[in-house]
CSV table of C-alpha atoms in Angstrom, one decimal:
chain,number,residue,atom,x,y,z
A,213,MET,CA,162.1,54.3,178.9
A,214,THR,CA,159.1,53.7,181.5
A,215,THR,CA,159.9,52.4,183.9
A,216,MET,CA,157.5,49.4,185.7
A,217,THR,CA,156.9,52.1,189.3
A,218,ASP,CA,155.2,55.2,186.7
A,219,THR,CA,153.0,53.1,184.9
A,220,SER,CA,151.7,51.9,188.6
A,221,ASN,CA,152.1,55.3,190.2
A,222,ALA,CA,149.5,56.4,187.0
A,223,ALA,CA,146.7,53.8,188.0
A,224,ARG,CA,146.7,54.0,191.2
A,225,PHE,CA,146.3,57.8,191.4
A,226,ARG,CA,143.1,58.8,190.0
A,227,GLU,CA,142.4,62.2,189.8
A,228,PHE,CA,138.0,64.3,189.7
A,229,LYS,CA,138.1,67.1,187.4
A,230,MET,CA,135.2,70.0,187.8
A,231,PRO,CA,132.0,68.3,186.3
A,232,ASP,CA,129.4,70.2,183.8
A,233,VAL,CA,126.8,70.1,187.0
A,234,GLY,CA,124.3,72.2,184.5
A,235,GLU,CA,124.0,72.9,180.9
A,236,GLY,CA,127.7,75.1,179.3
A,237,LEU,CA,128.4,76.1,182.5
A,238,THR,CA,132.0,76.5,182.2
A,239,GLU,CA,133.1,77.1,186.3
A,240,ALA,CA,132.4,77.1,189.5
A,241,GLU,CA,133.5,78.1,193.2
A,242,ILE,CA,133.9,75.5,196.0
A,243,LEU,CA,131.8,76.3,198.8
A,244,LYS,CA,133.1,73.1,201.4
A,245,TRP,CA,134.8,69.9,201.4
A,246,TYR,CA,133.6,67.1,202.8
A,247,VAL,CA,136.6,65.5,203.3
A,248,GLN,CA,140.5,66.0,204.1
A,249,PRO,CA,143.5,64.0,202.1
A,250,GLY,CA,143.4,60.6,204.0
A,251,ASP,CA,139.5,60.1,204.4
A,252,THR,CA,138.5,56.8,203.4
A,253,VAL,CA,136.3,57.3,200.2
A,254,THR,CA,133.5,55.7,198.6
A,255,ASP,CA,131.9,55.1,195.3
A,256,GLY,CA,128.8,58.1,195.3
A,257,GLN,CA,130.3,59.4,198.9
A,258,VAL,CA,130.0,64.0,198.3
A,259,VAL,CA,132.7,65.2,198.4
A,260,CYS,CA,132.5,68.5,198.2
A,261,GLU,CA,129.8,71.3,198.3
A,262,VAL,CA,130.3,73.6,194.5
A,263,GLU,CA,128.1,76.5,193.4
A,264,THR,CA,127.4,77.3,189.6
A,265,ALA,CA,125.9,79.6,188.3
A,266,LYS,CA,122.6,78.6,188.8
A,267,ALA,CA,122.3,76.4,192.0
A,268,ALA,CA,125.1,75.5,194.5
A,269,VAL,CA,125.5,71.7,194.3
A,270,GLU,CA,127.0,68.3,195.8
A,271,LEU,CA,129.1,66.6,193.9
A,272,PRO,CA,129.6,62.4,194.5
A,273,ILE,CA,133.0,61.2,193.9
A,274,PRO,CA,133.0,58.1,191.4
A,275,PHE,CA,135.6,55.7,192.3
A,276,ASP,CA,136.6,54.2,195.8
A,277,GLY,CA,140.6,54.7,197.4
A,278,VAL,CA,141.8,57.5,199.8
A,279,VAL,CA,141.9,60.8,199.3
A,280,HIS,CA,145.2,62.3,198.6
A,281,ALA,CA,145.7,65.9,197.9
A,282,LEU,CA,142.7,68.6,197.8
A,283,ARG,CA,143.7,71.0,194.8
A,284,PHE,CA,142.1,74.3,195.3
A,285,PRO,CA,140.8,75.4,198.9
A,286,GLU,CA,137.3,76.9,199.6
A,287,GLY,CA,136.6,79.7,197.6
A,288,THR,CA,138.6,78.8,195.4
A,289,THR,CA,136.7,79.6,191.7
A,290,VAL,CA,137.5,76.6,189.3
A,291,ASP,CA,137.3,76.0,184.8
A,292,VAL,CA,134.8,72.8,183.8
A,293,GLY,CA,137.8,70.4,183.9
A,294,GLN,CA,140.3,70.8,186.2
A,295,VAL,CA,141.2,68.5,188.5
A,296,ILE,CA,140.4,69.5,192.0
A,297,ILE,CA,140.6,66.6,193.9
A,298,ALA,CA,143.2,62.9,193.7
A,299,VAL,CA,142.3,59.4,195.4
A,300,ASP,CA,144.9,56.6,196.4
A,301,VAL,CA,142.6,53.7,194.4
A,302,ALA,CA,145.4,51.4,196.4
A,303,PRO,CA,146.2,52.8,199.3
A,304,GLY,CA,148.5,49.7,200.4
A,305,SER,CA,150.5,49.0,197.2
A,306,ASP,CA,153.8,48.9,197.6
A,307,SER,CA,154.8,48.9,193.8
A,308,ALA,CA,154.6,52.8,193.8
A,309,ALA,CA,155.9,56.2,195.2
A,310,ALA,CA,155.1,59.3,196.5
A,311,GLU,CA,151.5,60.6,193.4
A,312,PRO,CA,153.5,63.6,191.9
A,313,GLU,CA,152.5,67.3,193.0
A,314,ALA,CA,150.1,67.4,189.8
A,315,PRO,CA,150.0,65.4,185.8
A,316,ALA,CA,152.1,65.7,183.9
A,317,PRO,CA,151.2,67.4,180.7
A,318,ALA,CA,149.6,65.1,178.2
A,319,PRO,CA,151.4,64.3,175.2
A,320,GLU,CA,150.9,65.6,172.2
A,321,ALA,CA,148.0,63.8,170.1
A,322,GLU,CA,146.9,64.4,166.2
A,323,ALA,CA,144.1,66.2,166.4
A,324,PRO,CA,141.4,64.5,166.0
A,325,LYS,CA,139.3,64.7,163.0
A,326,GLY,CA,135.7,65.6,164.3
A,327,ARG,CA,133.6,66.7,167.6
A,328,GLN,CA,134.4,64.3,169.5
A,329,PRO,CA,131.7,63.0,172.1
A,330,VAL,CA,132.3,63.0,176.1
A,331,LEU,CA,130.5,62.8,179.0
A,332,VAL,CA,129.2,66.0,180.0
A,333,GLY,CA,132.0,67.6,182.8
A,334,TYR,CA,135.0,64.6,181.1
A,335,GLY,CA,136.7,64.8,178.8
A,336,VAL,CA,137.1,69.2,177.8
A,337,ALA,CA,140.4,70.6,176.7
A,338,GLU,CA,142.9,70.1,179.3
A,339,SER,CA,143.5,73.7,182.0
A,340,SER,CA,146.0,76.1,180.2
A,341,THR,CA,147.7,76.4,183.7
A,342,LYS,CA,150.8,75.0,182.7
A,343,ARG,CA,153.3,72.9,185.5
A,344,ARG,CA,156.7,71.7,186.0
A,345,ALA,CA,157.3,68.1,185.0
A,346,ARG,CA,158.3,66.8,188.0
A,347,LYS,CA,162.1,66.0,188.6
A,348,GLY,CA,163.1,62.3,187.3
A,349,ALA,CA,160.8,61.7,184.8
A,350,GLU,CA,161.0,59.4,182.1
A,351,THR,CA,160.5,59.4,178.4
A,352,ALA,CA,156.9,59.6,177.5
A,353,PRO,CA,155.0,56.2,177.6
A,354,PRO,CA,153.9,53.6,175.1
A,355,ALA,CA,151.6,54.2,172.7
A,356,ALA,CA,148.9,52.7,174.2
A,357,ALA,CA,149.4,54.3,178.0
A,358,PRO,CA,148.2,57.8,176.8
A,359,ALA,CA,144.8,56.6,176.2
A,360,ALA,CA,144.0,54.3,179.3
A,361,VAL,CA,146.0,56.7,182.0
A,362,GLN,CA,143.5,59.3,180.8
A,363,ALA,CA,140.5,57.3,180.2
A,364,GLU,CA,140.8,56.4,184.3
A,365,LEU,CA,141.7,60.1,185.4
A,366,ASN,CA,138.5,60.9,183.7
A,367,GLY,CA,136.2,57.7,185.5
A,368,GLN,CA,135.7,56.9,182.0
A,369,GLY,CA,138.0,53.0,182.7
A,370,THR,CA,140.4,51.7,185.0
A,371,ALA,CA,143.8,52.0,183.2
A,372,ALA,CA,145.4,48.5,184.6
A,373,VAL,CA,142.2,46.6,183.6
A,374,PRO,CA,142.0,46.9,179.9
A,375,GLU,CA,137.7,45.9,180.1
A,376,ALA,CA,136.6,50.2,179.8
A,377,ARG,CA,133.9,50.8,182.3
A,378,PRO,CA,130.8,51.8,181.7
A,379,LEU,CA,130.0,55.3,181.0
A,380,ALA,CA,128.5,57.3,183.2
A,381,LYS,CA,128.1,60.8,185.7
A,382,PRO,CA,128.9,60.2,188.8
A,383,PRO,CA,124.6,61.6,190.2
A,384,VAL,CA,123.7,58.9,187.0
A,385,ARG,CA,126.7,56.0,189.3
A,386,LYS,CA,125.3,56.7,192.6
A,387,LEU,CA,121.7,56.2,191.6
A,388,ALA,CA,122.8,53.0,190.3
A,389,LYS,CA,124.9,52.1,193.6
A,390,ASP,CA,121.1,53.0,195.7
A,391,LEU,CA,118.9,50.7,193.3
A,392,GLY,CA,121.5,48.2,193.1
A,393,ILE,CA,122.0,48.0,189.6
A,394,ASP,CA,125.0,46.9,188.4
A,395,LEU,CA,126.0,50.0,185.6
A,396,ALA,CA,127.8,46.6,183.3
A,397,THR,CA,124.0,45.2,182.9
A,398,VAL,CA,122.1,48.6,182.0
A,399,THR,CA,122.2,49.6,178.1
A,400,PRO,CA,123.5,52.8,177.5
A,401,THR,CA,121.0,55.4,175.3
A,402,GLY,CA,122.4,58.0,176.1
A,403,VAL,CA,124.9,59.9,172.6
A,404,GLY,CA,128.7,58.0,172.5
A,405,GLY,CA,127.2,54.7,174.7
A,406,VAL,CA,127.1,57.5,177.9
A,407,ILE,CA,124.5,55.0,180.8
A,408,THR,CA,121.6,57.9,181.4
A,409,ARG,CA,119.4,58.0,185.2
A,410,GLU,CA,115.8,56.8,182.7
A,411,ASP,CA,118.3,53.8,182.0
A,412,VAL,CA,119.1,52.9,185.3
A,413,HIS,CA,115.4,53.3,185.9
A,414,ALA,CA,114.5,51.1,183.8
A,415,ALA,CA,117.1,47.8,185.0
A,416,ALA,CA,115.6,48.5,188.4
A,417,THR,CA,112.8,45.7,189.4
A,418,PRO,CA,109.4,47.3,189.4
A,419,GLU,CA,109.1,47.8,193.1
A,420,ALA,CA,112.4,49.7,193.7
A,421,PRO,CA,111.3,52.5,194.9
A,422,PRO,CA,111.7,56.2,193.3
A,423,VAL,CA,114.6,57.6,193.7
A,424,PRO,CA,115.4,61.8,194.7
A,425,GLU,CA,116.7,63.9,192.1
A,426,PRO,CA,121.2,63.9,193.4
A,427,SER,CA,120.8,66.1,196.5
A,428,VAL,CA,121.2,70.0,196.4
A,429,ALA,CA,123.5,70.9,199.1
A,430,PRO,CA,121.1,74.2,201.2
A,431,VAL,CA,121.9,77.5,199.7
A,432,VAL,CA,123.6,80.3,201.9
A,433,ALA,CA,123.3,83.7,201.5
A,434,GLU,CA,126.1,85.6,200.3
A,435,ALA,CA,128.3,87.1,203.1
A,436,GLU,CA,128.1,90.4,203.9
A,437,VAL,CA,131.4,91.9,202.6
A,438,PRO,CA,132.4,94.3,206.9
A,439,VAL,CA,131.8,97.7,206.1
A,440,GLN,CA,134.7,99.8,207.8
A,441,GLN,CA,133.6,103.0,210.0
A,442,GLY,CA,133.6,105.2,208.3
A,443,ALA,CA,134.3,104.0,204.6
A,444,ARG,CA,132.3,106.1,201.9
A,445,GLU,CA,132.1,102.8,199.6
A,446,THR,CA,132.2,99.1,199.6
A,447,ARG,CA,132.9,97.0,196.9
A,448,ILE,CA,131.1,93.7,196.5
A,449,PRO,CA,132.6,91.5,194.4
A,450,VAL,CA,129.8,89.9,191.6
A,451,LYS,CA,130.2,85.9,190.9
A,452,GLY,CA,127.7,82.9,191.6
A,453,VAL,CA,124.7,83.9,191.1
A,454,ARG,CA,124.9,86.8,190.8
A,455,LYS,CA,127.5,87.7,188.1
A,456,ALA,CA,125.1,85.1,185.7
A,457,ILE,CA,121.5,87.4,186.4
A,458,ALA,CA,123.8,90.4,185.2
A,459,GLN,CA,125.4,88.9,182.4
A,460,ALA,CA,121.8,87.1,180.9
A,461,MET,CA,120.2,90.1,182.2
A,462,VAL,CA,122.3,92.8,179.8
A,463,GLY,CA,122.0,89.8,177.2
A,464,SER,CA,118.7,89.5,177.1
A,465,ALA,CA,117.9,93.3,176.3
A,466,PHE,CA,121.1,94.0,174.2
A,467,THR,CA,119.7,91.0,172.1
A,468,ALA,CA,115.8,91.2,172.3
A,469,PRO,CA,113.7,94.2,171.3
A,470,HIS,CA,112.0,94.2,174.3
A,471,VAL,CA,108.2,96.3,174.0
A,472,THR,CA,106.2,96.2,176.4
A,473,GLU,CA,102.6,96.9,177.4
A,474,PHE,CA,100.6,96.7,180.4
A,475,VAL,CA,96.3,96.1,181.2
A,476,THR,CA,94.8,97.4,184.1
A,477,VAL,CA,91.9,94.4,185.0
A,478,ASP,CA,89.5,93.8,187.6
A,479,VAL,CA,90.6,90.7,189.5
A,480,THR,CA,87.1,90.6,192.4
A,481,ARG,CA,85.4,88.1,191.1
A,482,THR,CA,89.0,86.0,190.8
A,483,MET,CA,89.2,86.5,194.1
A,484,LYS,CA,86.3,84.9,195.2
A,485,LEU,CA,87.2,82.4,193.6
A,486,VAL,CA,90.2,81.4,194.9
A,487,ALA,CA,88.5,82.0,198.9
A,488,GLU,CA,86.1,79.4,197.4
A,489,LEU,CA,89.0,76.8,195.6
A,490,LYS,CA,90.0,77.1,199.5
A,491,GLU,CA,86.8,75.8,200.6
A,492,ASP,CA,87.4,73.0,197.9
A,493,LYS,CA,88.1,70.1,199.5
A,494,ASP,CA,90.0,68.9,196.0
A,495,MET,CA,92.6,71.5,196.9
A,496,ALA,CA,92.4,70.4,199.8
A,497,GLY,CA,96.0,70.0,201.0
A,498,VAL,CA,97.5,72.7,197.9
A,499,ARG,CA,98.4,75.9,198.3
A,500,VAL,CA,95.9,78.5,197.1
A,501,ASN,CA,96.7,81.6,195.6
A,502,PRO,CA,96.5,84.9,192.9
A,503,LEU,CA,99.3,83.6,191.1
A,504,LEU,CA,98.0,79.5,190.9
A,505,VAL,CA,94.6,81.9,188.8
A,506,ILE,CA,96.9,84.0,187.1
A,507,ALA,CA,99.4,80.8,185.5
A,508,LYS,CA,96.1,78.8,184.5
A,509,ALA,CA,94.4,82.3,182.7
A,510,LEU,CA,97.8,82.2,181.1
A,511,LEU,CA,98.1,79.4,180.0
A,512,VAL,CA,95.1,79.2,178.6
A,513,ALA,CA,95.9,82.5,176.6
A,514,ILE,CA,99.5,80.5,175.3
A,515,LYS,CA,96.4,77.5,173.5
A,516,ARG,CA,94.2,81.2,171.8
A,517,ASN,CA,97.2,82.4,171.0
A,518,PRO,CA,100.0,79.3,170.4
A,519,GLY,CA,102.3,81.5,168.4
A,520,VAL,CA,104.2,83.0,172.1
A,521,ASN,CA,105.4,80.3,172.9
A,522,ALA,CA,108.2,80.7,170.3
A,523,VAL,CA,111.5,81.6,170.5
A,524,TRP,CA,114.2,83.1,168.0
A,525,ASP,CA,116.8,81.3,166.5
A,526,GLU,CA,119.5,83.0,165.3
A,527,ALA,CA,121.4,81.0,164.1
A,528,ASN,CA,119.8,79.5,162.0
A,529,GLN,CA,117.0,82.2,161.5
A,530,GLU,CA,114.3,79.9,162.2
A,531,ILE,CA,111.7,80.7,164.7
A,532,VAL,CA,111.2,77.7,167.1
A,533,GLN,CA,107.8,77.3,168.3
A,534,LYS,CA,107.8,74.9,171.4
A,535,HIS,CA,104.2,72.1,171.5
A,536,TYR,CA,104.8,72.6,174.6
A,537,VAL,CA,105.4,75.3,178.1
A,538,ASN,CA,108.3,75.2,180.8
A,539,LEU,CA,106.4,77.3,182.8
A,540,GLY,CA,109.4,79.7,184.8
A,541,ILE,CA,108.2,81.3,187.7
A,542,ALA,CA,110.6,83.8,189.1
A,543,ALA,CA,111.6,83.6,193.1
A,544,ALA,CA,113.6,85.7,195.2
A,545,THR,CA,116.2,84.0,196.6
A,546,PRO,CA,119.6,84.9,199.1
A,547,ARG,CA,121.1,83.7,196.2
A,548,GLY,CA,119.8,86.3,194.3
A,549,LEU,CA,116.8,86.0,191.2
A,550,ILE,CA,116.6,82.3,190.0
A,551,VAL,CA,113.4,81.3,187.3
A,552,PRO,CA,112.8,77.7,187.4
A,553,ASN,CA,110.6,75.8,185.7
A,554,ILE,CA,107.1,73.9,185.9
A,555,LYS,CA,108.3,71.4,182.8
A,556,ASP,CA,105.1,70.4,180.3
A,557,ALA,CA,102.7,73.2,182.9
A,558,GLN,CA,100.1,73.2,180.2
A,559,ASP,CA,99.7,69.3,180.7
A,560,GLN,CA,98.6,69.4,184.0
A,561,THR,CA,94.7,70.1,186.1
A,562,LEU,CA,94.6,73.0,188.9
A,563,PRO,CA,95.0,71.3,191.6
A,564,GLN,CA,98.3,69.2,190.5
A,565,LEU,CA,98.7,73.3,189.5
A,566,ALA,CA,98.7,74.0,192.7
A,567,ALA,CA,100.7,71.2,193.7
A,568,SER,CA,103.9,71.7,191.3
A,569,LEU,CA,103.6,75.9,192.5
A,570,GLY,CA,104.0,74.7,195.8
A,571,GLU,CA,106.9,73.0,195.3
A,572,LEU,CA,108.3,75.2,193.5
A,573,VAL,CA,108.4,77.6,195.9
A,574,ALA,CA,109.6,75.5,198.4
A,575,THR,CA,112.9,73.7,196.9
A,576,ALA,CA,113.6,77.7,196.0
A,577,ARG,CA,113.1,79.3,199.2
A,578,ASP,CA,114.9,76.2,200.4
A,579,GLY,CA,117.7,77.0,198.1
A,580,ARG,CA,117.5,72.9,196.0
A,581,THR,CA,116.6,73.7,193.2
A,582,SER,CA,118.8,72.2,190.9
A,583,PRO,CA,120.1,73.8,187.7
A,584,ALA,CA,117.9,71.0,185.6
A,585,ALA,CA,114.7,73.3,186.8
A,586,MET,CA,116.2,76.2,185.5
A,587,ALA,CA,116.9,74.7,182.2
A,588,GLY,CA,114.4,75.4,178.8
A,589,GLY,CA,111.5,77.7,180.3
A,590,THR,CA,109.3,78.5,177.6
A,591,VAL,CA,107.3,81.6,178.8
A,592,THR,CA,107.9,83.9,182.7
A,593,ILE,CA,105.6,85.0,186.0
A,594,THR,CA,107.2,87.1,187.7
A,595,ASN,CA,104.8,88.4,190.3
A,596,VAL,CA,106.4,92.0,191.1
A,597,GLY,CA,102.6,92.9,193.9
A,598,VAL,CA,104.2,91.3,196.9
A,599,PHE,CA,106.8,94.1,197.0
A,600,GLY,CA,104.0,95.9,196.8
A,601,VAL,CA,104.3,97.3,193.4
A,602,ASP,CA,101.9,98.0,190.1
A,603,THR,CA,104.1,97.1,187.5
A,604,GLY,CA,106.8,97.0,186.4
A,605,THR,CA,108.5,96.4,182.8
A,606,PRO,CA,110.7,93.3,183.1
A,607,ILE,CA,113.0,91.2,180.6
A,608,LEU,CA,112.2,88.4,179.2
A,609,ASN,CA,114.4,86.0,180.5
A,610,PRO,CA,116.7,84.7,178.8
A,611,GLY,CA,115.4,82.1,175.3
A,612,GLU,CA,112.0,83.1,175.9
A,613,SER,CA,109.9,85.2,174.4
A,614,ALA,CA,107.8,86.1,177.2
A,615,ILE,CA,107.0,87.5,180.0
A,616,LEU,CA,104.3,88.5,182.4
A,617,ALA,CA,105.2,90.8,185.2
A,618,VAL,CA,101.7,90.4,187.7
A,619,GLY,CA,101.4,93.3,190.1
A,620,ALA,CA,99.7,94.4,193.3
A,621,ILE,CA,96.5,93.5,193.6
A,622,LYS,CA,94.6,96.5,196.5
A,623,LEU,CA,91.1,97.6,195.8
A,624,GLN,CA,90.6,100.6,194.7
A,625,PRO,CA,86.9,102.7,193.1
A,626,TRP,CA,86.4,101.5,189.6
A,627,VAL,CA,82.6,101.7,187.8
A,628,HIS,CA,80.6,98.5,187.3
A,629,LYS,CA,77.8,98.3,186.2
A,630,GLY,CA,77.9,101.7,185.5
A,631,LYS,CA,78.6,102.7,189.2
A,632,VAL,CA,81.6,103.3,191.1
A,633,LYS,CA,82.1,101.1,193.3
A,634,PRO,CA,85.5,99.6,195.4
A,635,ARG,CA,87.1,96.8,194.0
A,636,GLN,CA,90.1,94.3,194.0
A,637,VAL,CA,92.1,95.9,190.8
A,638,THR,CA,95.6,95.0,189.5
A,639,THR,CA,98.1,95.7,186.5
A,640,LEU,CA,99.7,92.9,184.0
A,641,ALA,CA,102.9,93.6,181.9
A,642,LEU,CA,103.2,91.8,179.1
A,643,SER,CA,107.2,91.8,177.6
A,644,PHE,CA,107.5,90.1,174.4
A,645,ASP,CA,110.0,89.5,171.8
A,646,HIS,CA,109.0,91.6,169.1
A,647,ARG,CA,110.9,89.9,166.0
A,648,LEU,CA,107.8,87.3,166.7
A,649,ILE,CA,105.2,88.0,168.4
A,650,ASP,CA,103.8,91.6,166.4
A,651,GLY,CA,102.1,93.9,168.5
A,652,GLU,CA,98.5,92.5,167.2
A,653,LEU,CA,99.7,88.9,168.9
A,654,GLY,CA,100.9,89.9,171.9
A,655,SER,CA,97.1,92.7,172.6
A,656,LYS,CA,95.2,90.0,172.2
A,657,PHE,CA,96.8,87.5,174.6
A,658,LEU,CA,97.3,89.7,176.5
A,659,ALA,CA,94.2,90.5,176.4
A,660,ASP,CA,93.1,87.2,176.5
A,661,ILE,CA,94.8,87.0,180.3
A,662,ALA,CA,92.3,89.4,181.6
A,663,ALA,CA,89.3,88.6,180.5
A,664,ILE,CA,90.2,85.7,182.3
A,665,LEU,CA,90.6,87.1,185.8
A,666,GLU,CA,87.7,89.6,185.0
A,667,GLN,CA,85.7,86.7,184.5
A,668,PRO,CA,87.1,83.1,185.3
A,669,LYS,CA,84.5,81.5,184.2
A,670,ARG,CA,87.3,81.8,180.6
A,671,LEU,CA,88.9,79.5,181.8
A,672,ILE,CA,86.2,76.0,181.2
A,673,THR,CA,84.7,78.2,178.5
A,674,TRP,CA,87.7,78.9,177.4
A,675,ALA,CA,90.0,75.6,177.6
């Protein structure tokens, strides 16, 4: 039989599992622990910094207590769903014995008839790692106990209290705590009764100050691998963003049949427009550069050629036409290439687009780009011209069907009004998925972008 001490022990120690902080990510590396065994933690407190394939993120813990054990050291890559920290939620209790080295495997239960909706990062399949049962362990507890204890360990409920705890991700709990909102009073709208950020904001008073997105830890450059004197080779571990880039590029290159077209265009008038916009009072406080006008030109060209803003759905054998543009901007960071995107860029005015571009670049430079900011892109611009490169053949960002590469803008001899004159010229390269974008559509789209950059007034006449 199961003793009262065993049941109390399970209720006393709660374990926090590695959540899925992105979209479908399977693992993350623990970069830094902010707490140690014996430290007191509170609901919403950041306990560690982890790096996924998309970003470095700080994880808040969803309950109060005293840290009992850290399951993995810094630098360890942990699968989503594995326990990373154990917390004593009743440190003054005398009824519980020492916490076991690791959670005992749960008794086999009847397999569910269908896939159960769960909170992202919680309730996932248990780790395949086998752990030895604690010596002196009794027989399995009553049938009702495993579900209650598992809910407790997952942060979804309290084993000792039959009343269910509101379902919410740790960042949402932190948001509610910052706004002073009791999650028990919030009406959930998420799948499976999960409380979302929007639910918390809706429950807040109108005067409540806006709360920033969950904090994302500053990103540092990958540590350099020491090179031994006289060594002829150096091996660098492939992980994090670099690993994700490699997998994404290989998957894209060998899934979507790429076609790349090029056009060289006189952008002298565009450069004059950029200079004028810098002096415009309506553009005060935002950064104005050629990329801004190029981005606006691309958005106008998509409006004229909407078939470009689509994606191939292999599973359903459908072409999914997007009626919004999440404009991706490829950015080089110390961690590697990332592609954050501007949501609903088609609805933004030129000053708004300039502000969005400025914020995107600054966030990427500081290493604060969140996984959500890199999800859901529909088309991308990569500015290889900043490196002095004339052009390139860019690979599609997975889930997109077109990417525009912008080359360096250089002063070159150009025939203008029947005479050879020095003009500012650049080369554009457009790669697209030939399964859904044929040569005619791709060519028209690229030609429209070039035409706008040659005659920027088309931003008005074609809009």
